[in-house]
mmCIF file of C-alpha atoms in Angstrom:
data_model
loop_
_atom_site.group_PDB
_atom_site.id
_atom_site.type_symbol
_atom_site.label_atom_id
_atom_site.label_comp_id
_atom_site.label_asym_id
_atom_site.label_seq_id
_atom_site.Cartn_x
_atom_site.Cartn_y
_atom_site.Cartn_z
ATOM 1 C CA UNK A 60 96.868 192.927 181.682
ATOM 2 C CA UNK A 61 98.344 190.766 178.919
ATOM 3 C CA UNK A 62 96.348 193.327 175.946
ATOM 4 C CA UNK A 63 98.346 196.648 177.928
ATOM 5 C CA UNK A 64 101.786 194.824 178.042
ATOM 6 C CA UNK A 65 100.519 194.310 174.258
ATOM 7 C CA UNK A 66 100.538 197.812 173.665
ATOM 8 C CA UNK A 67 102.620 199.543 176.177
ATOM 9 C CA UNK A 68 106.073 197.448 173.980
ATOM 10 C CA UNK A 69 104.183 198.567 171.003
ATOM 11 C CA UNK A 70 104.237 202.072 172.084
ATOM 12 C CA UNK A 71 107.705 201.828 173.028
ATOM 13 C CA UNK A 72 109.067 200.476 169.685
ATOM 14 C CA UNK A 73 107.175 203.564 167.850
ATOM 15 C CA UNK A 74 109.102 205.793 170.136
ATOM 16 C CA UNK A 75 112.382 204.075 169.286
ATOM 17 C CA UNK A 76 111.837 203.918 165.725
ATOM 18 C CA UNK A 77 111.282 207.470 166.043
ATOM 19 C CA UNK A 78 113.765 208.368 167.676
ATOM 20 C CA UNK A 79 116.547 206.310 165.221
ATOM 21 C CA UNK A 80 114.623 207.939 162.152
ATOM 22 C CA UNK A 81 115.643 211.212 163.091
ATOM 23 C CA UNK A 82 118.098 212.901 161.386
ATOM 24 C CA UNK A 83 122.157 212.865 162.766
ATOM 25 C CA UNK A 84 123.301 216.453 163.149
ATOM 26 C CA UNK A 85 127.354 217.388 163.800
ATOM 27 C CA UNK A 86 127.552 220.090 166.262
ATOM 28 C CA UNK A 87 128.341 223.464 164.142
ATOM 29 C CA UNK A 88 131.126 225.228 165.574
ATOM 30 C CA UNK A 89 132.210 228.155 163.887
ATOM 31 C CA UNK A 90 135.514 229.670 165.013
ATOM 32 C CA UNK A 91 135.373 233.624 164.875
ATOM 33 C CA UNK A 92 138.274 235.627 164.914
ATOM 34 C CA UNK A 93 140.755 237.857 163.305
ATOM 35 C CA UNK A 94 143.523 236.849 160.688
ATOM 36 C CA UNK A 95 145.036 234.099 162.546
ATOM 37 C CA UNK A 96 141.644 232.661 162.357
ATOM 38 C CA UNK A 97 141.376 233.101 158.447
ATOM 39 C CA UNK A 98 144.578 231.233 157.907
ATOM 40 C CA UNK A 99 143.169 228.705 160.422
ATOM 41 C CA UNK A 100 141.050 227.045 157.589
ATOM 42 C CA UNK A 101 143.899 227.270 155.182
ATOM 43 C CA UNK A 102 146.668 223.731 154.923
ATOM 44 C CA UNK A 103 148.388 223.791 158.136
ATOM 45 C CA UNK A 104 146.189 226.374 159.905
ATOM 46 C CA UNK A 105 144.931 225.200 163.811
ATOM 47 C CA UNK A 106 141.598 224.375 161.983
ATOM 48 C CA UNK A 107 142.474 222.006 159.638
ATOM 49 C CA UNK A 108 144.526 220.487 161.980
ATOM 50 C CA UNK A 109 141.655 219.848 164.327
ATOM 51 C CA UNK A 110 139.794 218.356 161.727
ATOM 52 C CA UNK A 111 142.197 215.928 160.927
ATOM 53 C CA UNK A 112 142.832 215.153 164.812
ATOM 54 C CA UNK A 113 139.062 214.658 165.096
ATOM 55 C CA UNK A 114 139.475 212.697 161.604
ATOM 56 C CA UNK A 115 142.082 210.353 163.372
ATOM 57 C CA UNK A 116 139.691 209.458 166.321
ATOM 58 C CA UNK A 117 137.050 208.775 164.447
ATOM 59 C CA UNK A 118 134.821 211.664 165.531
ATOM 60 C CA UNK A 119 135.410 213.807 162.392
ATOM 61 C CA UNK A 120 131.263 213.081 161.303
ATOM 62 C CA UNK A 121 130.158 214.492 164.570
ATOM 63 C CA UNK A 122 131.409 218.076 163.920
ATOM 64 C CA UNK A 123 131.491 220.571 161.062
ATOM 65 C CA UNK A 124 133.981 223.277 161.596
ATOM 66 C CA UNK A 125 133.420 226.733 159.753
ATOM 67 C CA UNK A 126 136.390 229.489 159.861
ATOM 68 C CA UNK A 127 134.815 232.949 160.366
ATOM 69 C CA UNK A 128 138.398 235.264 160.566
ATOM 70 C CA UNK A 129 138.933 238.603 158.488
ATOM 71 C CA UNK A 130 142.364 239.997 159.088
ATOM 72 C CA UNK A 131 143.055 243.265 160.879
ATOM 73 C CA UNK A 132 139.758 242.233 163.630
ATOM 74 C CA UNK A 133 138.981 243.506 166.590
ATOM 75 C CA UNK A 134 136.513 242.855 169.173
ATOM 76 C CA UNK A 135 133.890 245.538 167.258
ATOM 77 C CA UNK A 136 134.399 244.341 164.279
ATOM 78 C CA UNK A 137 133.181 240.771 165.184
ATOM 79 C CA UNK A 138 130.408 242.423 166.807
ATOM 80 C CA UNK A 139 129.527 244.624 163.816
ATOM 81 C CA UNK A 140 129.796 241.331 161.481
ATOM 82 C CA UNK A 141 128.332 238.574 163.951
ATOM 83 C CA UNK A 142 124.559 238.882 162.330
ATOM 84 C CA UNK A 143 125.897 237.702 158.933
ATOM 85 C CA UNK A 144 128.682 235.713 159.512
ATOM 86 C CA UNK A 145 127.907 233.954 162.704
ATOM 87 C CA UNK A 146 124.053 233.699 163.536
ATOM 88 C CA UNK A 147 122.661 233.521 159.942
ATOM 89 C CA UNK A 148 124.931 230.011 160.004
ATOM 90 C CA UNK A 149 123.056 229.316 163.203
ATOM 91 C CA UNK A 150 126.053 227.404 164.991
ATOM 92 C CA UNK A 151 125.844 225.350 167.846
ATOM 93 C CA UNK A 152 129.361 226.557 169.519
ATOM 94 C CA UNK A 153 131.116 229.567 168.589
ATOM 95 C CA UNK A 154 134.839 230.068 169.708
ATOM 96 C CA UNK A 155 135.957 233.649 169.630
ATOM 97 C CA UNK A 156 138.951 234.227 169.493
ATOM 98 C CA UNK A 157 139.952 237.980 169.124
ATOM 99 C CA UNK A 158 141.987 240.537 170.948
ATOM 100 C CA UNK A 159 145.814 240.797 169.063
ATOM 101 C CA UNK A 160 144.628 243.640 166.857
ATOM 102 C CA UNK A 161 143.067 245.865 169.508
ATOM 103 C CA UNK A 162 146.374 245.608 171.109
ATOM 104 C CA UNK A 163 148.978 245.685 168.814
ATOM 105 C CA UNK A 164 147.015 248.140 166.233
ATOM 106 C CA UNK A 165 147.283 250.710 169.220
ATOM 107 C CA UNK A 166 150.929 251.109 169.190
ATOM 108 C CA UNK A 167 151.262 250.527 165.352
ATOM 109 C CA UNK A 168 148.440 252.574 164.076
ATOM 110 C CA UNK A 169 147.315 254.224 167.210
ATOM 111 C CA UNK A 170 143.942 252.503 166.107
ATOM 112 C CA UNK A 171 143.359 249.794 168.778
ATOM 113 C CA UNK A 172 140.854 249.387 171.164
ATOM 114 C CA UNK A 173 141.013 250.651 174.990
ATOM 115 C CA UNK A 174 140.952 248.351 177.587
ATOM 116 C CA UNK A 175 136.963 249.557 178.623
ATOM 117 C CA UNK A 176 135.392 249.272 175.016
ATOM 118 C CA UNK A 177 137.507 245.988 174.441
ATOM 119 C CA UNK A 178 135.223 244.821 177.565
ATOM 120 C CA UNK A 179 132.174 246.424 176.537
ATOM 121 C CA UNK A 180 132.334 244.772 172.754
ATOM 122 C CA UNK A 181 133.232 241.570 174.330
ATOM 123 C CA UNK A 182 130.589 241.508 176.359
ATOM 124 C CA UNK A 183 127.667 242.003 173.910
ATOM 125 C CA UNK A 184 129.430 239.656 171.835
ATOM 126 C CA UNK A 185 129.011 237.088 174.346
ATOM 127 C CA UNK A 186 125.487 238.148 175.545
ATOM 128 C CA UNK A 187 124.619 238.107 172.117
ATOM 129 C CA UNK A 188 125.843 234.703 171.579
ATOM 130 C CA UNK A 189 124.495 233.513 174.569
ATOM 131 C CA UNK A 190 120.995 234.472 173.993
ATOM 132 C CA UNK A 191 120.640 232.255 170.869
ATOM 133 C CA UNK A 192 121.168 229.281 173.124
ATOM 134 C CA UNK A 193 124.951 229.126 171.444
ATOM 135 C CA UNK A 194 127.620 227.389 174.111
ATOM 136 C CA UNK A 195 130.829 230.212 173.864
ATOM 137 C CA UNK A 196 134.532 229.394 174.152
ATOM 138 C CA UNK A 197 136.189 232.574 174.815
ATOM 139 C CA UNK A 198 140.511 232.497 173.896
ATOM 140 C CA UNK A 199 142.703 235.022 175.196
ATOM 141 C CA UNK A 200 145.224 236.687 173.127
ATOM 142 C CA UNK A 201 148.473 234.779 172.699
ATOM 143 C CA UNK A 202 151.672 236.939 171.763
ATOM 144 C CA UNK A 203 152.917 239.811 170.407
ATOM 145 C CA UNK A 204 156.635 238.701 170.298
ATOM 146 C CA UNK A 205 157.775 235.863 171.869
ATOM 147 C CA UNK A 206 160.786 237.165 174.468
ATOM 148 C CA UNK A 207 159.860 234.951 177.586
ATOM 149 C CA UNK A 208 161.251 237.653 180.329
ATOM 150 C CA UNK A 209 158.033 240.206 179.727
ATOM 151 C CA UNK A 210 159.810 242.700 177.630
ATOM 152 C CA UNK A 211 157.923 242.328 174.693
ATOM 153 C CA UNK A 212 156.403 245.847 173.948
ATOM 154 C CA UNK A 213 152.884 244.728 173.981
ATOM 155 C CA UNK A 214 153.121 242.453 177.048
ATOM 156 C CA UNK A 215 151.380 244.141 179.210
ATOM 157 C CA UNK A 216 148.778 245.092 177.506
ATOM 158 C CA UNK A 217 147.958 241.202 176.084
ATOM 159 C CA UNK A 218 148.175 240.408 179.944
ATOM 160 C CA UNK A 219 144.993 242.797 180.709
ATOM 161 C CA UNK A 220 143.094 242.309 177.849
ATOM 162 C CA UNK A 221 143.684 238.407 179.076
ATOM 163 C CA UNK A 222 142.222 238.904 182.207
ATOM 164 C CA UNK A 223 139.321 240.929 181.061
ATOM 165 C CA UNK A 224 138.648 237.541 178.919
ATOM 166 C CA UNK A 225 138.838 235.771 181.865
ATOM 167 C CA UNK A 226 137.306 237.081 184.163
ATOM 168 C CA UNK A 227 134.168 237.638 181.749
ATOM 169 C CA UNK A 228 134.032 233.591 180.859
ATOM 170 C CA UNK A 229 133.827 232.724 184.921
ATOM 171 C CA UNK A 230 131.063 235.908 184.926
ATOM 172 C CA UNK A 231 129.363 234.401 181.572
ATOM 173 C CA UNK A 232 129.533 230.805 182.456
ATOM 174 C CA UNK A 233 131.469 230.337 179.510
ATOM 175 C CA UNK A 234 134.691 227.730 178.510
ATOM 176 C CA UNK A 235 138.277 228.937 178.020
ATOM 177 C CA UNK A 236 141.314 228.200 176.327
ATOM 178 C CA UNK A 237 143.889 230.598 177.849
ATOM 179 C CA UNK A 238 146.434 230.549 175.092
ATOM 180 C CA UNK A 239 148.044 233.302 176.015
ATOM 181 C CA UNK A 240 149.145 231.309 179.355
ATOM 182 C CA UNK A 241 149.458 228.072 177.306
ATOM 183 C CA UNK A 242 151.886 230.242 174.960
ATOM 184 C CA UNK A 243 153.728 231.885 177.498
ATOM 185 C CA UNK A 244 154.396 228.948 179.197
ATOM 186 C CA UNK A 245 155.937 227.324 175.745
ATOM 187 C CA UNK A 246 158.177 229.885 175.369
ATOM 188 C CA UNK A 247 159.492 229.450 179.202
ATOM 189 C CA UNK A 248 160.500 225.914 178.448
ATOM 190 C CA UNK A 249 161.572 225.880 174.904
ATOM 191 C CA UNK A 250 162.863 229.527 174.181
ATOM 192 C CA UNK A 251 166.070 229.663 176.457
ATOM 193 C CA UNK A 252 167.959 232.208 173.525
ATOM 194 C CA UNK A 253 164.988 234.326 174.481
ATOM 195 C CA UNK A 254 163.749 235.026 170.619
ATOM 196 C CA UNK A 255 161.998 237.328 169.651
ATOM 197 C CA UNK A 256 160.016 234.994 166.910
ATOM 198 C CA UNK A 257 160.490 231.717 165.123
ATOM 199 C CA UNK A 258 159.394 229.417 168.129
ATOM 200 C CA UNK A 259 155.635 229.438 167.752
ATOM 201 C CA UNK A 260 155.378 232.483 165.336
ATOM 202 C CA UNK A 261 156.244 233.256 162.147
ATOM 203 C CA UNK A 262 156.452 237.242 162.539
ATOM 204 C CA UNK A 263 155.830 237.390 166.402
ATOM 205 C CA UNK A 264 151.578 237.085 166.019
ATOM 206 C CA UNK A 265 150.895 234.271 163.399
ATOM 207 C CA UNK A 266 151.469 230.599 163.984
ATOM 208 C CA UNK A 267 153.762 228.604 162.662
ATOM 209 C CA UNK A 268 153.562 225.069 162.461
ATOM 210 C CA UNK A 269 154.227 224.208 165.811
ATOM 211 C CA UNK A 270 152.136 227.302 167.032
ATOM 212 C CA UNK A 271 149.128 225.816 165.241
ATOM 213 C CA UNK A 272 149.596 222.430 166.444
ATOM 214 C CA UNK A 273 149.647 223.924 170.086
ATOM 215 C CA UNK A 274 146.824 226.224 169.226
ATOM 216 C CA UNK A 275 144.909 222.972 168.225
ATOM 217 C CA UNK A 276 145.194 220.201 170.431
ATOM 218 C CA UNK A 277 144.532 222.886 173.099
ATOM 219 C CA UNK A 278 141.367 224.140 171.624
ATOM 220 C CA UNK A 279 140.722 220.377 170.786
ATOM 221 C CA UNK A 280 140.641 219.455 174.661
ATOM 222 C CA UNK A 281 138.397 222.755 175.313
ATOM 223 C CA UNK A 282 135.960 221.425 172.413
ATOM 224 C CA UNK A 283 135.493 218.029 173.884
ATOM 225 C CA UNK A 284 134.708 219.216 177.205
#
C-alpha cells in the first residue's frame, strides 16, 4: 500500500512538472476589417488602445493583437483575402469587423454590396472561421454620419446590414459587439446640436479619439468574455 502511495505522488509530480514545462501561449486575436481597422494598429487607433488597457491590468502578456484592415473592404474582400491574411497566422479569435464600405460605396460609387451577397459573404466568412476551431466576434457597422434623428443618408441601410450581423452571430453561436447600437446611442446623449461629424468621427466613418476609445473598451469587454 505504502510502495503505490510511493508511486501514485511520484506519478503525479511528473504530470505537474509537465504540465508547468509547457510552453505559455497569448491567445492570437487578429482583428479583420476594412480601413478603420488599418488605422486601428496605428497611435491612437482602437487597437493600440486595447493594448495599452490590457497593458494597464496587467494582462497585456496573455494576448497578442494583429491588425488585419485594408481600406476600401468589404465583406468579399475579407473573404477573398482570409487564406493569407487570417488562417496562415492561425489565430485563436478573429474579430471581423466589416460592413461601412458595402454600404456607403453603394451610394458613392454605386459599387457596394446588396443586402443578400453581404449575407452570403458573411456567412462563409464565419463558417470558414468557424471550422478551424477559431472563436468569432462579429461587429456591426457603426455610422455613416452622425445626425442622431435617422436622417443620415445611409441609415437605413447600416440598420439592415446590422441586423443581418446579428441575427447571423445568435445563428453561428458567435459573440457581438453591436457598435452600431453602442454608437447610436452616444450620439443620443452627447450630440444634442445634432452634427453631422466631429463627435465620434472625424469625416462621419473614421474614429476620432473618443470614437476609438468607445470602439475599445467596448470590444475590450466583448474580448474578455
Amino acid at each position: 500500500m505504502k510502495k503505490y502511495i510511493v508511486q501514485s505522488s511520484l506519478l503525479i509530480c511528473i504530470l505537474l512538472a509537465a504540465i508547468a514545462m509547457r510552453p505559455f501561449k497569448a491567445t492570437r486575436i487578429i482583428f479583420f476589417g476594412d480601413s478603420i481597422t488599418e488605422g486601428g494598429v496605428k497611435p491612437g487607433g482602437y487597437i493600440q488602445l486595447i493594448n495599452q488597457k490590457l497593458a494597464a491590468t496587467g494582462d497585456s502578456a496573455n494576448y497578442e493583437l494583429i491588425g488585419a484592415g485594408i481600406g476600401g473592404n468589404k465583406i468579399y474582400d475579407l473573404y477573398l483575402r482570409m487564406d493569407e491574411d487570417v488562417l496562415a497566422k492561425k489565430p485563436d479569435v478573429v474579430v471581423v469587423w466589416v460592413g461601412v464600405n458595402d454600404v456607403w460605396h453603394k451610394a458613392s460609387y454605386g459599387t457596394g454590396t446588396d443586402a443578400n451577397k453581404f449575407e452570403k459573404f458573411y456567412t462563409a466568412v464565419i463558417k470558414k472561421l468557424q471550422a478551424q476551431g477559431i472563436s468569432v466576434i462579429l461587429c456591426t457597422p457603426a455610422v455613416i454620419g452622425e445626425k442622431n434623428d435617422y436622417s443620415n443618408q445611409q441609415d437605413g441601410d447600416l440598420n439592415a446590414y446590422s441586423s443581418i450581423i446579428r441575427r447571423l452571430a445568435d445563428e453561428y453561436k458567435c459573440r457581438l459587439c453591436d457598435l452600431r447600437k453602442i454608437f447610436v446611442a452616444y450620439e443620443v446623449k452627447y450630440n444634442p446640436d445634432n452634427k453631422e461629424s466631429g463627435i465620434l468621427t472625424t469625416d462621419r466613418v473614421h474614429p476620432n479619439a473618443k470614437g476609438s476609445e468607445l470602439v475599445a473598451s467596448s470590444l475590450l469587454e466583448v474580448l474578455k468574455k
